[in-house]
Coordinates of C-alpha atoms and ligand atoms in Angstrom, one line a residue:
Chain M
M855 CA -0.2 0.0 0.0
L856 CA 0.9 3.3 -0.7
F857 CA 2.4 5.6 2.2
S858 CA -0.1 7.9 3.1
P859 CA 0.4 10.3 6.6
E860 CA -3.1 11.0 6.2
Q861 CA -4.0 7.1 6.6
I862 CA -1.2 7.0 9.2
R863 CA -3.3 9.8 11.2
K864 CA -6.3 7.8 11.1
D865 CA -4.5 5.0 13.8
F866 CA -3.9 7.7 16.4
P867 CA -6.8 8.4 18.5
I868 CA -5.8 12.1 19.7
F869 CA -5.7 13.5 16.1
E870 CA -9.4 13.4 16.7
R871 CA -9.7 15.9 19.1
T872 CA -9.8 19.7 18.8
V873 CA -7.7 22.1 20.5
R874 CA -7.8 26.0 21.5
G875 CA -11.6 26.1 20.9
G876 CA -12.3 23.6 17.9
K877 CA -9.1 24.2 16.4
K878 CA -7.9 21.1 13.9
L879 CA -4.6 19.6 16.2
V880 CA -1.0 20.2 14.1
Y881 CA 1.3 18.5 16.0
L882 CA 4.9 19.3 15.6
D883 CA 6.1 18.7 18.6
N884 CA 7.7 15.5 18.0
G885 CA 11.2 15.9 18.8
A886 CA 9.8 16.0 22.4
T887 CA 7.3 13.3 22.1
S888 CA 5.3 11.5 20.3
Q889 CA 2.1 10.4 19.6
K890 CA 0.8 7.0 20.3
P891 CA -1.3 4.6 17.7
N892 CA -4.2 2.2 18.8
S893 CA -2.2 -0.6 18.6
V894 CA 0.4 1.0 21.3
L895 CA -2.1 2.0 23.6
E896 CA -3.9 -1.3 23.3
A897 CA -1.0 -3.8 23.5
E898 CA -0.2 -1.4 27.5
T899 CA -3.6 -2.0 28.3
N900 CA -4.3 -5.9 27.4
F901 CA -0.9 -6.2 29.5
Y902 CA -3.0 -5.0 32.4
K903 CA -6.2 -6.5 31.2
L904 CA -4.7 -10.6 30.8
H905 CA -0.9 -10.9 31.6
N906 CA -0.5 -8.8 34.7
A907 CA 2.1 -10.7 37.0
A908 CA 5.6 -9.6 37.9
A909 CA 8.0 -10.5 35.4
H910 CA 10.8 -13.1 36.1
R911 CA 9.1 -14.3 39.6
G912 CA 6.5 -16.5 41.1
A913 CA 5.6 -19.3 39.7
H914 CA 2.1 -19.2 37.9
Q915 CA 0.6 -18.8 34.5
L916 CA 0.8 -15.3 34.7
A917 CA 3.8 -14.3 35.6
E918 CA 4.6 -17.0 32.5
E919 CA 2.9 -14.8 30.1
A920 CA 4.4 -11.5 31.7
T921 CA 7.9 -13.0 31.3
Q922 CA 7.2 -13.8 28.1
A923 CA 5.6 -10.4 26.6
Y924 CA 8.9 -8.4 28.5
E925 CA 11.1 -10.5 26.9
G926 CA 9.0 -10.6 23.5
A927 CA 9.9 -6.7 23.7
R928 CA 13.3 -7.1 24.0
E929 CA 13.6 -9.3 20.7
I930 CA 11.4 -6.8 18.9
V931 CA 13.8 -4.1 19.6
A932 CA 17.0 -6.3 19.4
E933 CA 15.7 -7.0 16.1
F934 CA 14.8 -3.4 15.6
L935 CA 18.5 -2.0 16.3
N936 CA 19.8 -5.1 14.4
A937 CA 22.1 -5.8 17.5
P938 CA 24.5 -7.9 16.8
G939 CA 24.6 -9.8 20.3
G940 CA 20.6 -10.3 20.2
S941 CA 18.6 -9.8 23.3
E942 CA 20.9 -10.2 25.6
E943 CA 22.2 -6.8 24.8
I944 CA 19.2 -4.6 25.5
V945 CA 18.8 -3.1 29.1
F946 CA 15.4 -1.9 29.4
T947 CA 15.4 1.3 31.3
K948 CA 13.0 3.9 32.5
S949 CA 13.9 6.5 29.6
A950 CA 17.3 7.2 27.8
T951 CA 18.5 9.8 30.5
E952 CA 18.2 6.8 32.8
A953 CA 20.0 5.0 30.2
L954 CA 22.8 8.0 30.0
N955 CA 22.9 7.8 33.8
L956 CA 23.5 4.1 33.8
M957 CA 26.0 4.4 31.9
A958 CA 27.9 7.3 33.6
Y959 CA 27.2 6.1 37.3
A960 CA 28.1 2.3 36.5
M961 CA 31.4 3.7 35.3
G962 CA 31.7 5.3 38.6
N963 CA 31.3 2.5 40.1
A964 CA 34.3 0.6 38.2
H965 CA 37.5 -0.4 40.3
P966 CA 41.2 0.4 39.2
G967 CA 41.8 -2.7 37.1
N968 CA 37.9 -2.8 35.3
R969 CA 38.3 -1.5 32.0
F970 CA 35.4 1.7 32.9
H971 CA 37.8 3.2 35.3
L972 CA 38.4 6.3 35.7
G973 CA 40.6 8.5 37.4
P974 CA 42.5 11.5 36.7
Q975 CA 44.5 10.8 34.0
D976 CA 41.5 9.7 31.8
R977 CA 39.2 11.9 29.7
I978 CA 35.8 12.0 28.8
V979 CA 34.7 13.6 25.1
V980 CA 31.4 15.0 24.4
T981 CA 30.0 17.6 21.9
E982 CA 28.6 20.9 22.4
M983 CA 25.5 20.4 21.2
E984 CA 24.3 17.3 23.8
H985 CA 21.3 17.2 25.2
H986 CA 21.5 17.9 29.0
S987 CA 20.8 14.7 29.6
N988 CA 24.0 13.3 27.8
L989 CA 26.1 16.3 29.4
V990 CA 25.7 16.6 32.6
P991 CA 25.8 13.1 33.7
W992 CA 29.2 13.3 32.7
Q993 CA 29.9 16.3 34.2
Q994 CA 28.8 14.9 37.4
L995 CA 31.1 11.6 36.7
C996 CA 33.8 13.9 36.3
D997 CA 33.5 15.5 39.1
R998 CA 33.1 12.5 41.3
T999 CA 36.6 10.4 38.9
G1000 CA 38.7 13.7 38.9
A1001 CA 38.4 12.8 34.9
E1002 CA 38.7 15.4 32.4
L1003 CA 36.0 16.7 30.3
A1004 CA 36.1 17.8 26.8
W1005 CA 34.5 18.6 23.9
F1006 CA 33.7 19.2 20.1
E1007 CA 32.3 22.4 19.7
V1008 CA 29.8 23.1 16.7
T1009 CA 30.1 25.2 13.8
P1010 CA 28.0 28.4 13.1
H1011 CA 26.2 26.9 10.5
G1012 CA 25.6 23.8 13.5
R1013 CA 28.0 21.0 12.5
L1014 CA 30.6 19.5 14.5
D1015 CA 34.0 21.0 14.5
L1016 CA 35.8 17.5 13.8
S1017 CA 39.3 19.8 12.4
A1018 CA 41.0 18.9 15.4
I1019 CA 39.4 16.0 16.3
D1020 CA 43.1 13.9 17.2
S1021 CA 43.6 16.7 19.9
V1022 CA 39.8 16.4 21.2
I1023 CA 40.3 12.4 21.2
T1024 CA 43.2 12.2 22.5
P1025 CA 45.0 8.4 23.5
N1026 CA 43.9 9.1 27.1
T1027 CA 40.2 9.1 26.2
K1028 CA 38.2 6.1 27.6
V1029 CA 34.7 7.5 26.7
V1030 CA 32.8 9.4 24.0
S1031 CA 29.1 10.2 23.9
L1032 CA 27.4 12.0 21.3
T1033 CA 24.0 12.5 20.0
H1034 CA 23.0 10.7 16.8
Q1035 CA 21.1 13.7 15.7
S1036 CA 20.7 17.2 17.6
N1037 CA 17.3 17.7 19.0
V1038 CA 17.7 21.1 18.2
L1039 CA 19.4 21.6 14.9
G1040 CA 18.4 18.5 13.4
T1041 CA 22.2 17.9 12.3
I1042 CA 23.2 14.2 11.8
N1043 CA 26.3 13.9 13.2
P1044 CA 29.0 11.7 11.4
L1045 CA 29.7 8.8 13.2
E1046 CA 32.3 7.1 11.0
E1047 CA 35.1 9.6 11.7
I1048 CA 34.6 9.8 15.1
V1049 CA 34.7 6.0 15.8
R1050 CA 37.0 5.7 13.8
R1051 CA 39.1 7.9 16.0
A1052 CA 37.8 6.7 19.2
H1053 CA 38.6 3.2 18.7
E1054 CA 41.8 3.9 17.5
V1055 CA 42.5 5.0 20.9
G1056 CA 41.0 2.4 22.8
A1057 CA 37.7 4.8 23.9
L1058 CA 34.4 3.7 23.7
V1059 CA 31.5 5.2 21.6
I1060 CA 28.0 5.8 23.5
L1061 CA 25.8 7.2 20.8
D1062 CA 22.5 9.2 22.3
A1063 CA 20.0 7.6 19.5
C1064 CA 16.9 9.8 21.1
Q1065 CA 16.4 11.5 17.7
S1066 CA 17.2 8.9 15.3
A1067 CA 16.1 5.8 16.5
P1068 CA 12.6 7.0 15.9
H1069 CA 13.2 8.4 12.4
M1070 CA 16.1 5.8 10.7
K1071 CA 16.8 2.9 10.2
I1072 CA 19.8 2.1 12.7
D1073 CA 22.2 -0.9 12.2
L1074 CA 24.3 -1.5 14.9
A1075 CA 25.9 -4.3 12.9
Q1076 CA 27.4 -1.2 10.8
L1077 CA 27.5 1.8 13.6
G1078 CA 30.8 1.1 14.7
V1079 CA 29.2 2.4 18.5
D1080 CA 29.7 0.7 21.6
F1081 CA 26.4 1.6 23.2
L1082 CA 23.6 3.6 22.5
A1083 CA 20.3 5.0 24.3
F1084 CA 17.0 6.1 23.0
S1085 CA 13.4 6.7 24.8
G1086 CA 10.6 4.7 23.6
H1087 CA 8.1 7.5 23.9
K1088 CA 9.5 9.5 21.0
A1089 CA 9.3 6.5 19.3
L1090 CA 5.4 5.8 19.3
G1091 CA 6.1 4.2 22.8
P1092 CA 4.8 4.8 26.2
T1093 CA 6.7 6.8 28.4
G1094 CA 8.6 5.0 30.9
I1095 CA 10.6 3.0 28.7
G1096 CA 13.5 3.4 27.3
V1097 CA 16.6 1.0 25.5
L1098 CA 20.4 0.7 26.8
W1099 CA 22.3 -1.3 24.0
G1100 CA 25.5 -2.5 24.8
R1101 CA 28.1 -4.9 23.1
K1102 CA 27.9 -8.4 25.0
N1103 CA 31.0 -8.5 26.3
L1104 CA 31.1 -4.8 27.5
L1105 CA 27.7 -4.8 29.3
E1106 CA 29.2 -8.2 31.1
D1107 CA 32.1 -5.8 32.3
L1108 CA 30.2 -3.0 33.3
P1109 CA 29.2 -3.0 36.6
P1110 CA 26.2 -2.7 37.8
F1111 CA 24.5 0.9 38.4
L1112 CA 21.2 0.3 40.4
F1113 CA 20.8 -2.5 43.0
G1114 CA 18.2 -4.7 44.3
G1115 CA 16.1 -7.8 43.4
S1116 CA 16.3 -9.6 40.0
M1117 CA 19.5 -8.5 39.4
I1118 CA 21.3 -10.6 41.6
E1119 CA 22.5 -13.9 41.2
M1120 CA 23.4 -14.7 44.9
V1121 CA 23.1 -12.7 47.9
T1122 CA 24.3 -13.0 51.7
M1123 CA 24.3 -10.5 54.5
R1124 CA 27.5 -9.7 53.5
T1125 CA 28.0 -9.7 50.1
A1126 CA 26.2 -10.4 46.5
T1127 CA 27.2 -11.7 43.3
W1128 CA 25.2 -10.3 39.8
A1129 CA 22.6 -12.3 37.0
P1130 CA 24.0 -12.2 34.0
V1131 CA 23.2 -9.4 31.0
P1132 CA 20.7 -7.9 31.0
Q1133 CA 19.1 -8.4 34.0
K1134 CA 22.1 -7.5 36.0
F1135 CA 21.2 -3.6 34.9
E1136 CA 17.4 -4.1 35.8
A1137 CA 16.7 -4.3 39.5
G1138 CA 13.2 -4.2 40.8
V1139 CA 10.1 -5.3 38.7
P1140 CA 10.8 -3.1 35.2
N1141 CA 8.0 -1.5 33.3
M1142 CA 6.5 -4.5 31.9
A1143 CA 3.2 -3.0 30.7
Q1144 CA 5.2 0.0 28.9
A1145 CA 8.1 -2.7 27.3
V1146 CA 5.3 -4.2 25.5
G1147 CA 4.0 -1.0 24.6
L1148 CA 7.4 -0.1 23.0
G1149 CA 7.2 -3.5 20.9
A1150 CA 3.9 -3.0 19.7
A1151 CA 5.4 0.7 18.9
I1152 CA 8.5 -1.0 17.0
E1153 CA 6.3 -3.4 15.4
Y1154 CA 4.0 -0.6 13.9
L1155 CA 7.1 1.6 12.4
S1156 CA 8.2 -1.8 11.0
S1157 CA 5.2 -2.8 9.2
V1158 CA 5.2 0.8 7.6
G1159 CA 9.1 0.4 6.9
M1160 CA 11.8 3.2 8.5
D1161 CA 13.0 3.4 5.8
I1162 CA 9.6 4.8 4.3
V1163 CA 9.6 6.9 7.4
N1164 CA 12.5 8.4 6.7
N1165 CA 11.8 9.0 3.3
H1166 CA 8.5 10.8 4.1
E1167 CA 10.4 12.9 6.8
R1168 CA 13.4 14.1 4.4
T1169 CA 11.0 14.7 1.4
L1170 CA 8.5 16.8 4.4
T1171 CA 11.9 18.5 5.6
E1172 CA 12.8 19.8 2.4
Y1173 CA 9.3 21.4 2.0
L1174 CA 9.1 22.7 4.9
L1175 CA 12.8 24.4 4.9
Q1176 CA 11.7 25.8 1.4
K1177 CA 8.7 27.2 3.6
L1178 CA 9.8 28.7 6.3
N1179 CA 12.9 30.2 4.1
S1180 CA 10.7 32.2 1.9
V1181 CA 9.2 34.4 5.5
D1182 CA 10.8 37.5 5.5
D1183 CA 12.7 37.6 8.4
L1184 CA 13.2 34.4 9.3
S1185 CA 16.6 32.5 10.5
I1186 CA 17.1 28.7 10.7
V1187 CA 19.2 27.9 13.3
G1188 CA 21.0 25.0 12.1
P1189 CA 21.9 23.4 8.9
N1190 CA 19.5 25.3 6.0
D1191 CA 19.3 22.1 4.0
S1192 CA 18.4 18.7 3.8
E1193 CA 21.9 17.3 3.4
A1194 CA 22.4 14.9 6.7
R1195 CA 20.1 16.8 8.9
G1196 CA 16.7 14.6 10.4
S1197 CA 13.4 16.9 10.2
A1198 CA 13.6 19.2 13.6
V1199 CA 14.0 22.4 12.5
S1200 CA 14.8 25.6 14.7
F1201 CA 14.6 28.6 13.5
T1202 CA 14.0 32.3 14.9
V1203 CA 11.7 35.1 13.3
N1204 CA 13.0 38.7 14.3
Q1205 CA 11.7 40.3 16.8
I1206 CA 9.2 38.0 18.0
H1207 CA 10.4 35.9 21.5
P1208 CA 10.2 32.3 20.5
H1209 CA 7.4 32.3 23.5
D1210 CA 5.3 34.9 22.0
L1211 CA 5.5 33.5 18.8
G1212 CA 4.5 29.9 20.4
Q1213 CA 1.9 31.2 21.9
Y1214 CA 0.0 32.6 18.7
L1215 CA 0.9 29.3 17.3
D1216 CA -0.8 27.6 19.8
S1217 CA -3.6 29.5 19.4
Q1218 CA -4.1 28.3 15.8
G1219 CA -3.6 24.9 17.0
I1220 CA -0.5 24.5 16.0
A1221 CA 2.5 22.7 19.0
V1222 CA 5.6 23.7 19.1
R1223 CA 8.4 24.0 21.2
T1224 CA 10.2 26.6 22.3
G1225 CA 13.1 27.8 24.4
Q1226 CA 16.5 26.4 24.7
H1227 CA 15.2 22.7 24.1
C1228 CA 17.0 21.4 26.8
A1229 CA 20.5 22.0 25.9
W1230 CA 21.9 25.6 27.2
P1231 CA 25.5 25.4 26.0
L1232 CA 24.6 25.0 22.2
A1233 CA 22.1 28.0 22.5
K1234 CA 25.0 29.7 23.9
R1235 CA 27.3 28.7 20.9
M1236 CA 24.6 29.5 18.4
G1237 CA 23.8 33.1 20.1
V1238 CA 20.2 32.3 20.3
P1239 CA 18.7 32.5 23.5
A1240 CA 15.5 30.8 22.7
S1241 CA 14.0 29.7 19.7
T1242 CA 11.0 27.6 18.0
R1243 CA 11.4 24.3 17.0
A1244 CA 9.1 22.1 14.6
S1245 CA 9.8 18.5 14.6
L1246 CA 8.0 16.1 12.3
Y1247 CA 6.9 12.6 12.5
L1248 CA 5.3 9.7 9.7
Y1249 CA 2.0 11.6 10.2
N1250 CA 2.3 14.9 9.5
N1251 CA 2.3 16.1 5.8
E1252 CA 2.6 19.3 3.5
A1253 CA -0.9 21.0 5.5
D1254 CA 1.0 21.1 8.7
C1255 CA 4.0 22.9 7.5
D1256 CA 1.5 25.3 5.5
A1257 CA -0.4 25.8 8.8
L1258 CA 2.7 26.5 10.6
F1259 CA 3.9 29.2 7.6
N1260 CA 0.4 30.8 7.9
G1261 CA 0.7 30.5 11.7
I1262 CA 3.7 32.4 11.6
L1263 CA 2.7 35.2 8.8
G1264 CA -0.3 35.6 11.4
A1265 CA 2.2 36.1 14.1
Q1266 CA 4.1 38.8 12.2
K1267 CA 1.2 40.7 11.4
Y1268 CA -0.2 40.3 15.0
F1269 CA 2.5 41.2 17.1
G1270 CA 3.3 44.0 14.2
S1271 CA 6.8 44.9 13.8
F1272 CA 8.5 45.7 16.8
Chain X
M300 CA -9.8 36.1 20.5
E301 CA -8.5 34.1 23.7
L302 CA -4.8 35.5 23.3
D303 CA -5.9 39.0 23.1
S304 CA -6.7 38.5 27.0
L305 CA -2.9 38.0 27.3
Y306 CA -1.3 40.5 24.5
Q307 CA -2.9 43.3 26.4
E308 CA -2.2 46.8 24.2
V309 CA -0.4 47.9 27.2
I310 CA 1.8 44.8 27.6
L311 CA 2.6 45.0 24.0
D312 CA 3.6 48.8 24.7
H313 CA 5.8 48.3 27.2
Y314 CA 8.0 45.6 25.6
K315 CA 8.1 47.6 22.6
Y316 CA 9.0 50.9 24.8
P317 CA 10.8 49.3 27.7
Q318 CA 10.5 51.8 30.6
H319 CA 13.8 52.0 33.5
K320 CA 15.8 49.2 31.0
G321 CA 19.6 49.9 31.2
L322 CA 21.2 49.1 34.5
S323 CA 22.0 52.2 37.0
P324 CA 26.5 52.6 37.6
V325 CA 25.9 51.8 41.6
F326 CA 22.9 49.7 43.6
T327 CA 22.4 48.8 47.1
A328 CA 21.6 45.0 45.7
Q329 CA 21.8 43.7 42.3
V330 CA 20.4 40.0 41.6
H331 CA 20.0 38.0 38.5
H332 CA 17.0 35.4 37.9
V333 CA 16.8 33.4 35.0
N334 CA 13.4 31.2 34.5
T335 CA 14.9 28.0 33.2
S336 CA 12.5 26.4 31.7
C337 CA 12.6 29.0 28.8
G338 CA 15.8 30.9 29.2
D339 CA 14.6 34.4 29.8
E340 CA 16.8 36.5 31.8
I341 CA 16.4 39.7 34.2
T342 CA 19.1 41.7 36.0
L343 CA 17.8 44.2 38.5
N344 CA 19.5 46.8 40.0
L345 CA 17.8 48.3 43.7
I346 CA 19.0 51.2 44.9
L347 CA 17.5 52.2 48.5
E348 CA 17.5 55.7 50.3
G349 CA 16.6 54.8 53.7
N350 CA 13.1 52.8 53.3
Q351 CA 12.3 54.2 50.0
I352 CA 12.6 52.4 46.3
S353 CA 14.9 55.2 44.5
S354 CA 16.0 53.8 41.6
L355 CA 15.2 50.3 40.1
T356 CA 16.7 49.5 36.7
W357 CA 17.1 46.4 34.7
D358 CA 18.1 44.6 32.1
G359 CA 17.3 41.6 30.4
Q360 CA 15.7 39.0 27.6
G361 CA 12.9 37.5 26.7
C362 CA 9.1 37.6 25.7
S363 CA 7.1 40.1 25.9
I364 CA 5.5 38.9 29.4
S365 CA 8.7 38.9 31.1
Q366 CA 9.8 41.9 29.6
A367 CA 6.5 44.1 29.8
S368 CA 6.3 42.7 33.4
V369 CA 9.5 44.2 34.4
S370 CA 9.4 47.2 33.1
M371 CA 5.5 48.0 34.7
M372 CA 7.1 47.1 37.7
S373 CA 9.8 49.2 37.8
E374 CA 7.4 52.4 37.2
L375 CA 5.3 51.2 39.4
L376 CA 8.1 50.7 42.5
I377 CA 10.1 53.4 42.0
G378 CA 9.1 56.1 45.0
K379 CA 7.5 53.9 47.1
T380 CA 8.7 52.0 50.4
L381 CA 9.7 48.7 50.9
D382 CA 6.2 47.9 52.7
Q383 CA 4.3 49.4 50.1
A384 CA 6.3 47.7 47.1
S385 CA 5.9 44.5 49.3
L386 CA 2.3 44.6 49.2
I387 CA 2.0 45.7 45.5
S388 CA 4.2 42.8 44.9
T389 CA 2.2 40.4 46.8
N390 CA -1.0 41.4 45.4
F391 CA 0.1 40.8 41.7
S392 CA 1.0 37.4 43.0
D393 CA -2.3 36.8 44.6
L394 CA -3.5 38.1 40.2
M395 CA -1.4 35.5 38.8
S396 CA -2.4 32.7 40.6
S397 CA -5.9 33.5 40.2
K398 CA -6.6 31.3 37.7
G399 CA -8.6 34.2 35.6
T400 CA -11.0 34.7 38.2
S401 CA -9.8 38.0 39.2
S402 CA -8.8 41.1 37.2
G403 CA -7.1 43.0 39.9
D404 CA -7.3 46.2 42.1
S405 CA -6.1 48.7 39.5
L406 CA -5.8 51.0 42.8
I407 CA -3.2 49.0 44.0
L408 CA -1.5 47.5 40.6
E409 CA -2.6 50.5 38.1
D410 CA -1.4 49.7 34.8
A411 CA -0.2 45.8 35.4
V412 CA -3.5 44.7 36.0
A413 CA -3.3 44.3 32.1
F414 CA -1.3 41.0 33.0
A415 CA -4.9 39.4 34.9
G416 CA -5.1 37.7 31.3
V417 CA -1.8 35.8 32.2
S418 CA -3.2 33.9 34.6
K419 CA -5.6 32.1 32.7
F420 CA -2.4 30.7 30.7
P421 CA -0.9 28.4 33.1
G422 CA 2.5 28.5 31.2
R423 CA 3.1 32.2 31.3
I424 CA 2.9 32.7 34.8
K425 CA 6.1 32.6 35.5
C426 CA 6.9 34.7 32.7
A427 CA 5.1 37.2 34.0
L428 CA 6.5 36.7 37.6
L429 CA 10.4 36.8 36.9
G430 CA 11.1 40.2 37.9
W431 CA 8.9 40.3 40.5
M432 CA 10.8 37.3 41.5
A433 CA 13.9 39.5 41.2
F434 CA 12.2 42.0 43.3
K435 CA 11.5 40.4 46.4
D436 CA 14.9 38.9 45.9
A437 CA 16.7 42.0 45.4
A438 CA 15.0 43.7 48.7
I439 CA 16.1 41.1 50.7
Q440 CA 19.2 41.5 50.2
A441 CA 19.4 45.4 50.3
Q442 CA 18.2 45.1 53.5
T443 CA 20.3 42.3 54.9
D444 CA 23.5 44.0 53.3
Ligands
PLP1695 C1 18.9 14.3 22.0 C2 18.1 14.1 23.2 N1 18.9 13.1 24.3 C3 18.4 12.7 25.5 C4 16.9 13.0 25.4 C5 16.1 12.8 27.0 O1 14.9 11.7 26.6 P1 14.2 11.3 27.9 O2 13.7 12.9 28.3 O3 13.5 11.1 27.0 O4 15.2 10.6 28.6 C6 16.0 13.9 25.0 C7 14.9 14.1 25.0 O5 14.4 15.1 24.7 C8 16.8 14.1 23.3 O6 16.0 15.0 22.3

């Protein structure tokens, strides 16, 4: 069947409602979170209705079914990412934020001799375009271990400046943690060069795939990174479920972060040993219904086809950029062409503060994000204290872009020329 | 349009022509406040003569609501005693938490009653309060220094 965003939309009940006094909902805030199709809502509800029990515990049928459903979701994720080591490499967390914190805290737990151990002689590398959730945990880890934090700068065009790559990723670098796609600029980062240099010096690469995994085919067998994190809720799935993927041998060496039930092998009054991966990283009764919901979300995306989703977004992003570029006094913050960029497009409109623009757009039923998008250092670097962001997904169409275009013109008229 | 209750003429006027913007070279207290959710910033300089506010100047960047609010606040508070200012400030805070049920006391708030509409937009109340919070902080500092 031919791909049609209008057809897709019918699977998403939220588009049946109106906002702000009968206005059609134009949802352009997918970078923050995505809407959910019926199949996801049903999968989550059905888990509670039919199979609810604590996975991996209990000697009864429901516990067995719950375990199957939860582990089934893990397999779906492994296949979605083409994880070379299969589902054992998939750790469920509550979000990407938790996955990234897991990495940072687990490394902080590593004793001398462990490959993850960090000290004052070591370096952690990030970039200036990181979301706070892939910056602050590393700042804090450096603070606790004495390791040094270094970063790639961002050019005025919103690309990573890799010109000094060898002096940023130095031989004492242990970790390079970066975003696949900027949630502000839309920039897709060139992983190949970074991974090559990182591995050359023996550093591990952690990829924040929050803004990429929901929008493009991820092939872990090809990417070369060592760990990857994303959030289910940005990929049509429920909130409360995130994914950390890691190479099996690395997950085995990485100490646990959260301790408690389900993550242990044996416990005495003084000591404990750990369950095999991935259970080692999943203390407590997990977010089972949410994992199952994520499984359904991925099945939905896969049934459409990630290449088709990606193609649609690329075409639509080009259309959106063209529309936005035709607005007087509007500047795109980030790459102004569709080359190596995703569908998050930030911009400023001369004199109209993003908060005011967002408010006007909201009055027209158009949902966008305004502010610094959880990336203060990037805002500072780009010299824009705040911007407005439109971010697309598979259910968006040209009419949504037109609505945004008309909304911006409307705001210019409404606020007059300051 | 609902939006017009938020963007009153007098608010947009203050945004276009901010009053008392530009920091005084000297001050009794200086504070810097940020709205962490949207990045709006205000630096406020307060000069007290005895118990009286003799100067209130500011600089900042942000949306029309935050900037107009601090502009109107300076106009309103200059010349007032700290006690009077505290009363006005409490009155303004109450208006902001009124969820659109109050039109404000124009004897106390004067032009600032124009912000009554903001109380219907939960996302914008913090914007309107940014300058006032900064003032509260500055007043405390000025009295403890
Ligand atoms: C690039 C990026 N990284 C990390 C996150 C954090 O995701 P979450 O809040 O779902 O943990 C986000 C979400 O805004 C993001 O866009």
